[in-house]
Amino acid sequence: MRLLYLHQYFKHPQESGGTRSYDLARSFVQNGLTVDVLTATSDDRFRINGGQWQIVNMEGIRIHYIYLAYSNHMSNVERIWAFFRFLWLCTIRCLKLECDVVLATSTPLTIGIPALAKRLFHGVPFVFEVRDVWPEAVAAVGAIRFKWVLWLLERVEWLIYRCAATIVPLSVDMQASICSRFPEFRNKASIVIENISETQRFGCQVFEGKRVLYDVIRNSKRFIVLYAGTFGRVNGLDYLVNLAERVWNIDSEIVFVAVGDGLDKTRLIHLAEEKGVLGRNLFFIDSVAKELLPCLYAEADMGSSFVIDVKPLWANSANKFFDTLAAGKPILINHGGWQSDVITQSECGFVLPPVLDSNSVEAFVRYTKSDEMILQQGENARRVASSRYSLEVAVQSYLNIFKSVFKEE
């Protein structure tokens, strides 16, 4: 079977960012599929041939790269332009390649349009993977100012769902959103495949003596909370700065380390400095390649994931959540939704309220002192990762979907 995989932000382990698509694509190849990936890159190595597709073979995956300048520091207008340029170039490329099934993974929502074109012009079925419920989540944070734009995106969303052979949401909350707004597509969205806990990548606890976090902190601390991800608006990392300030006043032996990059990073560093926690119990590190993340999680006592206080964002399926579970560490979040339910039911972390209060901060500090419970929660996290969110579980679910879609056609 020939699979055409569309992902605008495809990343491999030598890069920073989520590697779900890479891990899936590699496993599909190992299961006998021929896999072509269409993606964009801002890597300067591809700049010299900007505007032309370049093919890189990686572990049996044929990755088609088109150079497009993009970063989290770009304005909304610049990012929208990058979306539409990739949309046009990807659609043309998609129509030139032969395949049996297309897998398109958002965001952005527009990644479904090349798959839709392939369906309409060549009759090739496509599976649409929903990583974020666009445009609902975007509208909820106020990023869409004009009603006609929202109306248009909702029509595009409906059309993509209408023509997709299968819709794969990455969380039960996303599934509920799709089914409540588009009940006619309930059967298409019946299978949820959450993000992946790469237990093999994060399972090893020996990393050739590397001590990244301790080299940054310099002093031995009792408890380290790691945030590894984007410093963007929806992540709401003002919460992390405020949490660090409140915790410092109670227990200076708890430290927070934030790893990554994004539009808000410089502002957050200044905020941490103003609150007197920068370099005391809150430290910032630049992004690292995904293959180095296990080193950081091995040194940390707990992982974390945050979002702003907007309920539709609770449906997210953040890499941070699954990487933490795969590393066998408890997870700290600040919102409700399905992840909160998993943490509570499986006893694998701590849930803070969307708005910090003294009682919750004090309860968290007490929690960090329960060494035996922290150890048990780490084991619980690892068990959940292996049984529910492993790569093997996700791959088998997708292989079943591809076979079903291919037979139907």
Coordinates of C-alpha atoms in Angstrom, one line a residue:
M1 CA 0.0 0.0 0.0
R2 CA 1.3 3.5 -0.9
L3 CA 0.6 6.1 1.7
L4 CA 0.9 9.9 1.1
Y5 CA 1.4 11.6 4.5
L6 CA 0.7 15.3 4.7
H7 CA 2.1 17.2 7.7
Q8 CA 3.2 20.8 7.4
Y9 CA 5.4 20.6 10.5
F10 CA 6.9 17.1 10.2
K11 CA 9.9 16.7 12.6
H12 CA 12.5 14.0 13.1
P13 CA 14.3 13.2 16.4
Q14 CA 17.3 15.4 15.4
E15 CA 15.0 18.4 15.4
S16 CA 13.1 20.1 18.2
G17 CA 9.4 19.5 18.2
G18 CA 6.9 16.6 18.2
T19 CA 7.9 13.5 16.3
R20 CA 4.5 11.7 16.2
S21 CA 4.4 11.7 12.4
Y22 CA 8.0 10.5 12.1
D23 CA 7.4 7.7 14.5
L24 CA 4.2 6.6 12.8
A25 CA 5.7 6.9 9.3
R26 CA 8.8 4.8 10.3
S27 CA 6.5 2.2 11.7
F28 CA 4.3 2.1 8.7
V29 CA 7.4 1.5 6.5
Q30 CA 8.4 -1.4 8.9
N31 CA 4.9 -2.8 8.3
G32 CA 5.4 -2.9 4.5
L33 CA 3.8 0.4 3.5
T34 CA 5.5 2.8 1.0
V35 CA 5.4 6.2 2.7
D36 CA 5.9 9.7 1.1
V37 CA 5.7 12.7 3.4
L38 CA 5.0 16.2 2.2
T39 CA 6.2 18.9 4.6
A40 CA 7.7 22.4 4.9
T41 CA 11.0 23.4 6.4
S42 CA 12.7 26.6 7.5
D43 CA 16.1 24.9 7.7
D44 CA 18.6 27.1 5.9
R45 CA 20.2 24.0 4.3
F46 CA 17.1 23.9 2.0
R47 CA 17.1 27.7 1.3
I48 CA 19.4 27.5 -1.7
N49 CA 16.7 25.6 -3.6
G50 CA 13.8 27.6 -2.2
G51 CA 10.7 27.1 -4.2
Q52 CA 11.7 23.6 -5.3
W53 CA 10.9 20.3 -3.6
Q54 CA 13.8 18.3 -2.3
I55 CA 13.5 14.6 -1.4
V56 CA 15.4 13.1 1.6
N57 CA 15.3 9.4 2.4
M58 CA 15.2 8.7 6.1
E59 CA 14.7 5.1 7.4
G60 CA 12.7 4.2 4.4
I61 CA 10.5 7.3 4.5
R62 CA 10.7 9.6 1.4
I63 CA 10.4 13.1 2.8
H64 CA 9.5 15.8 0.3
Y65 CA 10.7 19.2 1.7
I66 CA 9.7 22.7 0.5
Y67 CA 11.6 25.6 2.0
L68 CA 9.3 28.2 3.7
A69 CA 10.5 30.7 6.3
Y70 CA 8.5 30.1 9.5
S71 CA 8.9 30.6 13.2
N72 CA 6.8 31.2 16.3
H73 CA 8.2 34.8 16.3
M74 CA 6.3 35.6 13.1
S75 CA 3.2 37.8 13.1
N76 CA -0.2 36.2 12.5
V77 CA -0.3 37.7 9.0
E78 CA 3.2 36.2 8.2
R79 CA 2.1 32.8 9.5
I80 CA -1.2 32.9 7.6
W81 CA 0.8 33.7 4.4
A82 CA 3.0 30.7 5.1
F83 CA 0.0 28.5 5.6
F84 CA -1.5 29.5 2.2
R85 CA 1.7 29.2 0.3
F86 CA 2.3 25.7 1.6
L87 CA -1.4 24.9 0.8
W88 CA -0.9 25.8 -2.8
L89 CA 2.5 24.1 -3.2
C90 CA 1.4 21.0 -1.4
T91 CA -1.8 20.6 -3.4
I92 CA 0.2 20.7 -6.7
R93 CA 2.7 18.2 -5.4
C94 CA 0.0 16.0 -4.0
L95 CA -1.7 15.8 -7.4
K96 CA 1.6 14.7 -9.0
L97 CA 2.3 11.8 -6.7
E98 CA 0.7 8.3 -6.9
C99 CA -0.7 6.7 -3.8
D100 CA -3.5 4.5 -2.5
V101 CA -4.4 6.4 0.7
V102 CA -3.7 9.9 2.0
L103 CA -3.2 10.7 5.7
A104 CA -3.5 14.5 6.4
T105 CA -2.7 15.7 9.9
S106 CA -3.6 19.2 11.2
T107 CA -2.7 21.9 12.2
P108 CA -3.5 23.9 10.3
L109 CA -6.9 22.9 9.1
T110 CA -6.0 23.8 5.6
I111 CA -3.8 20.7 5.3
G112 CA -7.0 18.9 4.5
I113 CA -7.4 20.8 1.2
P114 CA -4.6 19.0 -0.7
A115 CA -6.1 15.7 0.5
L116 CA -9.5 16.9 -0.6
A117 CA -8.1 17.8 -4.1
K118 CA -6.5 14.3 -4.3
R119 CA -9.9 12.8 -3.5
L120 CA -11.9 14.9 -6.0
F121 CA -9.4 14.7 -8.9
H122 CA -8.0 11.2 -8.5
G123 CA -10.5 9.4 -6.3
V124 CA -7.9 8.6 -3.6
P125 CA -9.5 8.3 -0.1
F126 CA -8.0 10.3 2.8
V127 CA -7.9 10.0 6.5
F128 CA -8.0 13.4 8.4
E129 CA -6.2 13.5 11.7
V130 CA -7.4 16.3 14.1
R131 CA -4.7 17.5 16.4
D132 CA -6.6 20.7 17.3
V133 CA -10.2 21.4 16.6
W134 CA -9.9 24.3 14.2
P135 CA -11.5 26.8 13.9
E136 CA -13.2 26.3 17.3
A137 CA -10.0 26.5 19.3
V138 CA -8.6 29.4 17.3
A139 CA -11.9 31.4 17.7
A140 CA -11.9 30.7 21.5
V141 CA -8.6 32.5 22.0
G142 CA -9.8 35.5 19.9
A143 CA -7.4 34.9 17.0
I144 CA -10.3 35.3 14.5
R145 CA -11.6 38.8 14.5
F146 CA -13.9 38.7 11.5
K147 CA -17.1 36.6 11.6
W148 CA -16.9 36.0 7.8
V149 CA -13.5 34.3 8.3
L150 CA -14.9 32.1 11.0
W151 CA -17.9 31.2 8.9
L152 CA -15.5 30.3 6.0
L153 CA -13.3 28.2 8.1
E154 CA -16.3 26.3 9.5
R155 CA -17.5 25.6 6.0
V156 CA -14.0 24.3 5.1
E157 CA -14.0 22.2 8.2
W158 CA -17.4 20.7 7.3
L159 CA -16.3 20.0 3.7
I160 CA -13.1 18.2 4.8
Y161 CA -15.0 16.1 7.3
R162 CA -17.7 15.4 4.7
C163 CA -15.2 14.1 2.2
A164 CA -12.8 12.3 4.6
A165 CA -13.1 8.5 4.7
T166 CA -12.2 8.6 8.4
I167 CA -11.7 11.4 11.0
V168 CA -9.2 10.6 13.7
P169 CA -9.3 13.0 16.7
L170 CA -6.4 13.0 19.1
S171 CA -8.5 13.1 22.3
V172 CA -12.0 12.1 23.4
D173 CA -12.7 15.8 24.1
M174 CA -11.9 16.6 20.4
Q175 CA -14.1 13.8 19.4
A176 CA -16.9 15.2 21.5
S177 CA -16.5 18.6 19.9
I178 CA -16.6 17.2 16.4
C179 CA -19.7 15.0 17.1
S180 CA -21.6 17.7 18.9
R181 CA -21.1 20.3 16.1
F182 CA -21.4 17.8 13.2
P183 CA -23.5 14.9 14.4
E184 CA -23.7 13.6 10.9
F185 CA -20.0 12.6 11.0
R186 CA -20.3 10.7 14.3
N187 CA -19.5 7.4 12.7
K188 CA -16.5 8.7 10.8
A189 CA -15.0 10.0 14.1
S190 CA -15.5 6.9 16.1
I191 CA -11.8 6.1 16.6
V192 CA -9.6 8.2 18.8
I193 CA -5.8 7.8 18.5
E194 CA -4.2 10.0 21.2
N195 CA -0.7 11.4 20.9
I196 CA 2.1 8.9 21.4
S197 CA 4.1 8.1 24.5
E198 CA 7.4 6.9 23.0
T199 CA 8.3 4.5 25.8
Q200 CA 11.4 3.2 24.1
R201 CA 12.9 6.7 23.4
F202 CA 12.1 7.9 27.0
G203 CA 12.6 4.6 28.9
C204 CA 16.3 4.6 29.3
Q205 CA 17.6 6.4 32.4
V206 CA 21.3 6.3 31.6
F207 CA 22.6 9.1 29.3
E208 CA 26.4 9.0 29.3
G209 CA 26.7 11.2 32.3
K210 CA 24.9 14.2 30.7
R211 CA 23.5 16.5 33.4
V212 CA 21.8 19.3 31.5
L213 CA 19.4 20.5 34.2
Y214 CA 21.9 20.3 37.0
D215 CA 24.4 22.2 35.0
V216 CA 21.9 25.0 34.6
I217 CA 20.6 25.0 38.2
R218 CA 24.2 24.5 39.5
N219 CA 22.9 23.8 43.0
S220 CA 21.3 20.6 44.1
K221 CA 17.6 21.0 44.6
R222 CA 15.1 18.7 46.2
F223 CA 12.4 18.7 43.4
I224 CA 12.7 19.7 39.7
V225 CA 9.6 20.4 37.5
L226 CA 10.3 20.4 33.8
Y227 CA 8.4 22.3 31.1
A228 CA 9.5 21.3 27.6
G229 CA 7.5 22.9 24.8
T230 CA 6.4 26.1 23.1
F231 CA 6.3 29.6 24.7
G232 CA 3.2 30.7 22.9
R233 CA 0.1 32.6 23.7
V234 CA -2.1 29.5 24.2
N235 CA 0.5 27.9 26.6
G236 CA -0.1 30.7 29.1
L237 CA 3.3 30.4 30.8
D238 CA 2.6 33.5 32.9
Y239 CA 1.0 30.8 35.0
L240 CA 4.3 29.1 35.4
V241 CA 6.1 32.3 36.4
N242 CA 3.4 33.1 39.0
L243 CA 3.5 29.5 40.3
A244 CA 7.3 29.8 40.7
E245 CA 6.9 33.1 42.6
R246 CA 4.3 31.6 45.0
V247 CA 6.3 28.4 45.5
W248 CA 9.5 30.3 46.2
N249 CA 7.9 32.0 49.2
I250 CA 7.0 28.6 50.7
D251 CA 9.8 26.2 49.6
S252 CA 13.0 27.3 47.8
E253 CA 14.0 23.7 47.2
I254 CA 11.4 23.3 44.4
V255 CA 12.7 24.6 41.0
F256 CA 11.1 25.0 37.6
V257 CA 13.0 24.6 34.3
A258 CA 11.4 25.8 31.0
V259 CA 12.9 24.4 27.8
G260 CA 11.9 25.7 24.4
D261 CA 11.2 28.8 22.3
G262 CA 8.4 30.9 21.1
L263 CA 6.9 34.4 20.7
D264 CA 6.4 34.9 24.5
K265 CA 9.8 33.7 25.7
T266 CA 11.6 37.1 26.0
R267 CA 8.6 38.6 27.7
L268 CA 8.4 35.7 30.2
I269 CA 12.1 36.0 31.0
H270 CA 11.6 39.7 31.9
L271 CA 8.5 38.9 33.9
A272 CA 10.4 36.2 35.9
E273 CA 13.1 38.8 36.5
E274 CA 10.6 41.3 37.7
K275 CA 9.1 38.8 40.1
G276 CA 12.5 37.9 41.5
V277 CA 12.5 34.2 40.5
L278 CA 14.7 34.2 37.4
G279 CA 17.8 32.2 38.1
R280 CA 16.5 31.4 41.6
N281 CA 13.8 28.8 41.2
L282 CA 12.9 29.4 37.5
F283 CA 15.4 28.7 34.7
F284 CA 15.0 29.0 30.9
I285 CA 16.8 26.8 28.4
D286 CA 16.8 27.0 24.6
S287 CA 15.1 24.3 22.5
V288 CA 16.8 20.9 22.3
A289 CA 16.5 18.1 19.7
K290 CA 13.8 15.6 20.5
E291 CA 16.5 12.9 20.9
L292 CA 18.0 14.8 23.8
L293 CA 14.7 15.3 25.7
P294 CA 15.0 12.0 27.6
C295 CA 18.1 13.3 29.2
L296 CA 16.2 16.2 30.7
Y297 CA 13.2 14.1 31.8
A298 CA 15.6 11.7 33.5
E299 CA 17.0 14.5 35.7
A300 CA 13.5 16.0 36.4
D301 CA 11.2 14.8 39.1
M302 CA 8.0 15.9 37.2
G303 CA 6.9 17.1 33.8
S304 CA 4.3 19.8 33.1
S305 CA 1.9 21.2 30.6
F306 CA -0.1 24.4 30.8
V307 CA -2.7 26.2 28.7
I308 CA -4.6 29.5 29.2
D309 CA -7.9 29.5 30.9
V310 CA -10.0 28.7 27.8
K311 CA -12.1 25.5 28.0
P312 CA -11.9 24.4 24.3
L313 CA -8.1 24.2 24.8
W314 CA -8.5 21.5 27.4
A315 CA -9.1 19.1 24.6
N316 CA -5.4 19.4 23.6
S317 CA -3.2 16.3 23.1
A318 CA 0.1 17.9 24.0
N319 CA 3.4 16.1 23.4
K320 CA 4.5 17.3 26.9
F321 CA 1.8 15.2 28.5
F322 CA 2.8 12.0 26.7
D323 CA 6.5 12.5 26.9
T324 CA 6.2 12.8 30.6
L325 CA 4.2 9.6 31.0
A326 CA 6.7 7.8 28.7
A327 CA 9.6 9.0 30.9
G328 CA 7.9 7.5 33.9
K329 CA 7.4 10.8 35.7
P330 CA 4.2 12.4 37.2
I331 CA 2.6 15.2 35.1
L332 CA 1.6 18.6 36.4
I333 CA -1.3 20.5 34.5
N334 CA -3.5 23.5 35.2
H335 CA -6.8 22.6 33.5
G336 CA -9.7 20.2 33.4
G337 CA -10.7 17.9 30.6
W338 CA -9.7 14.4 29.6
Q339 CA -6.0 14.7 30.7
S340 CA -7.2 15.8 34.2
D341 CA -9.4 12.7 34.2
V342 CA -6.5 10.4 33.2
I343 CA -4.3 11.9 36.0
T344 CA -7.0 11.5 38.6
Q345 CA -8.1 8.0 37.6
S346 CA -4.6 6.7 37.1
E347 CA -2.9 8.6 39.9
C348 CA -0.1 9.8 37.8
G349 CA 0.2 13.5 38.5
F350 CA -1.2 16.7 40.1
V351 CA -3.9 19.0 38.7
L352 CA -3.7 22.7 39.6
P353 CA -6.7 25.0 39.0
P354 CA -6.8 27.4 36.0
V355 CA -6.5 30.3 38.4
L356 CA -3.9 29.9 41.1
D357 CA -4.8 30.2 44.7
S358 CA -2.9 29.9 48.0
N359 CA -4.5 26.6 49.0
S360 CA -3.7 24.8 45.7
V361 CA -0.1 26.1 45.8
E362 CA 0.4 24.9 49.4
A363 CA -1.2 21.5 48.4
F364 CA 1.3 21.2 45.6
V365 CA 4.3 21.9 47.8
R366 CA 3.1 19.3 50.2
Y367 CA 2.7 16.9 47.3
T368 CA 6.3 17.3 46.2
K369 CA 7.5 16.1 49.7
S370 CA 5.7 12.7 49.4
D371 CA 8.7 10.8 48.0
E372 CA 7.0 7.4 48.1
M373 CA 3.9 8.7 46.3
I374 CA 5.9 10.5 43.7
L375 CA 7.8 7.3 42.9
Q376 CA 4.5 5.3 42.7
Q377 CA 2.9 7.9 40.4
G378 CA 5.9 7.7 38.1
E379 CA 5.4 4.0 37.8
N380 CA 1.7 4.6 37.2
A381 CA 2.6 7.1 34.5
R382 CA 4.8 4.6 32.8
R383 CA 2.1 1.9 32.9
V384 CA -0.5 4.2 31.4
A385 CA 2.0 5.2 28.6
S386 CA 2.7 1.5 27.7
S387 CA -0.9 0.2 27.9
R388 CA -2.8 3.1 26.3
Y389 CA -0.6 5.5 24.4
S390 CA 2.3 3.4 23.1
L391 CA 3.5 3.7 19.4
E392 CA 2.5 0.0 18.9
V393 CA -1.1 0.8 19.9
A394 CA -1.3 3.8 17.6
V395 CA 0.3 2.0 14.6
Q396 CA -2.0 -1.0 14.8
S397 CA -5.1 1.3 15.0
Y398 CA -3.9 3.2 11.9
L399 CA -3.1 0.0 9.9
N400 CA -6.6 -1.2 10.6
I401 CA -8.1 2.1 9.4
F402 CA -6.0 2.1 6.2
K403 CA -7.1 -1.5 5.4
S404 CA -10.7 -0.6 6.0
V405 CA -10.6 2.5 3.9
F406 CA -8.7 0.8 1.1
K407 CA -11.2 -2.1 0.9
E408 CA -14.1 0.3 0.9
E409 CA -12.7 2.0 -2.2

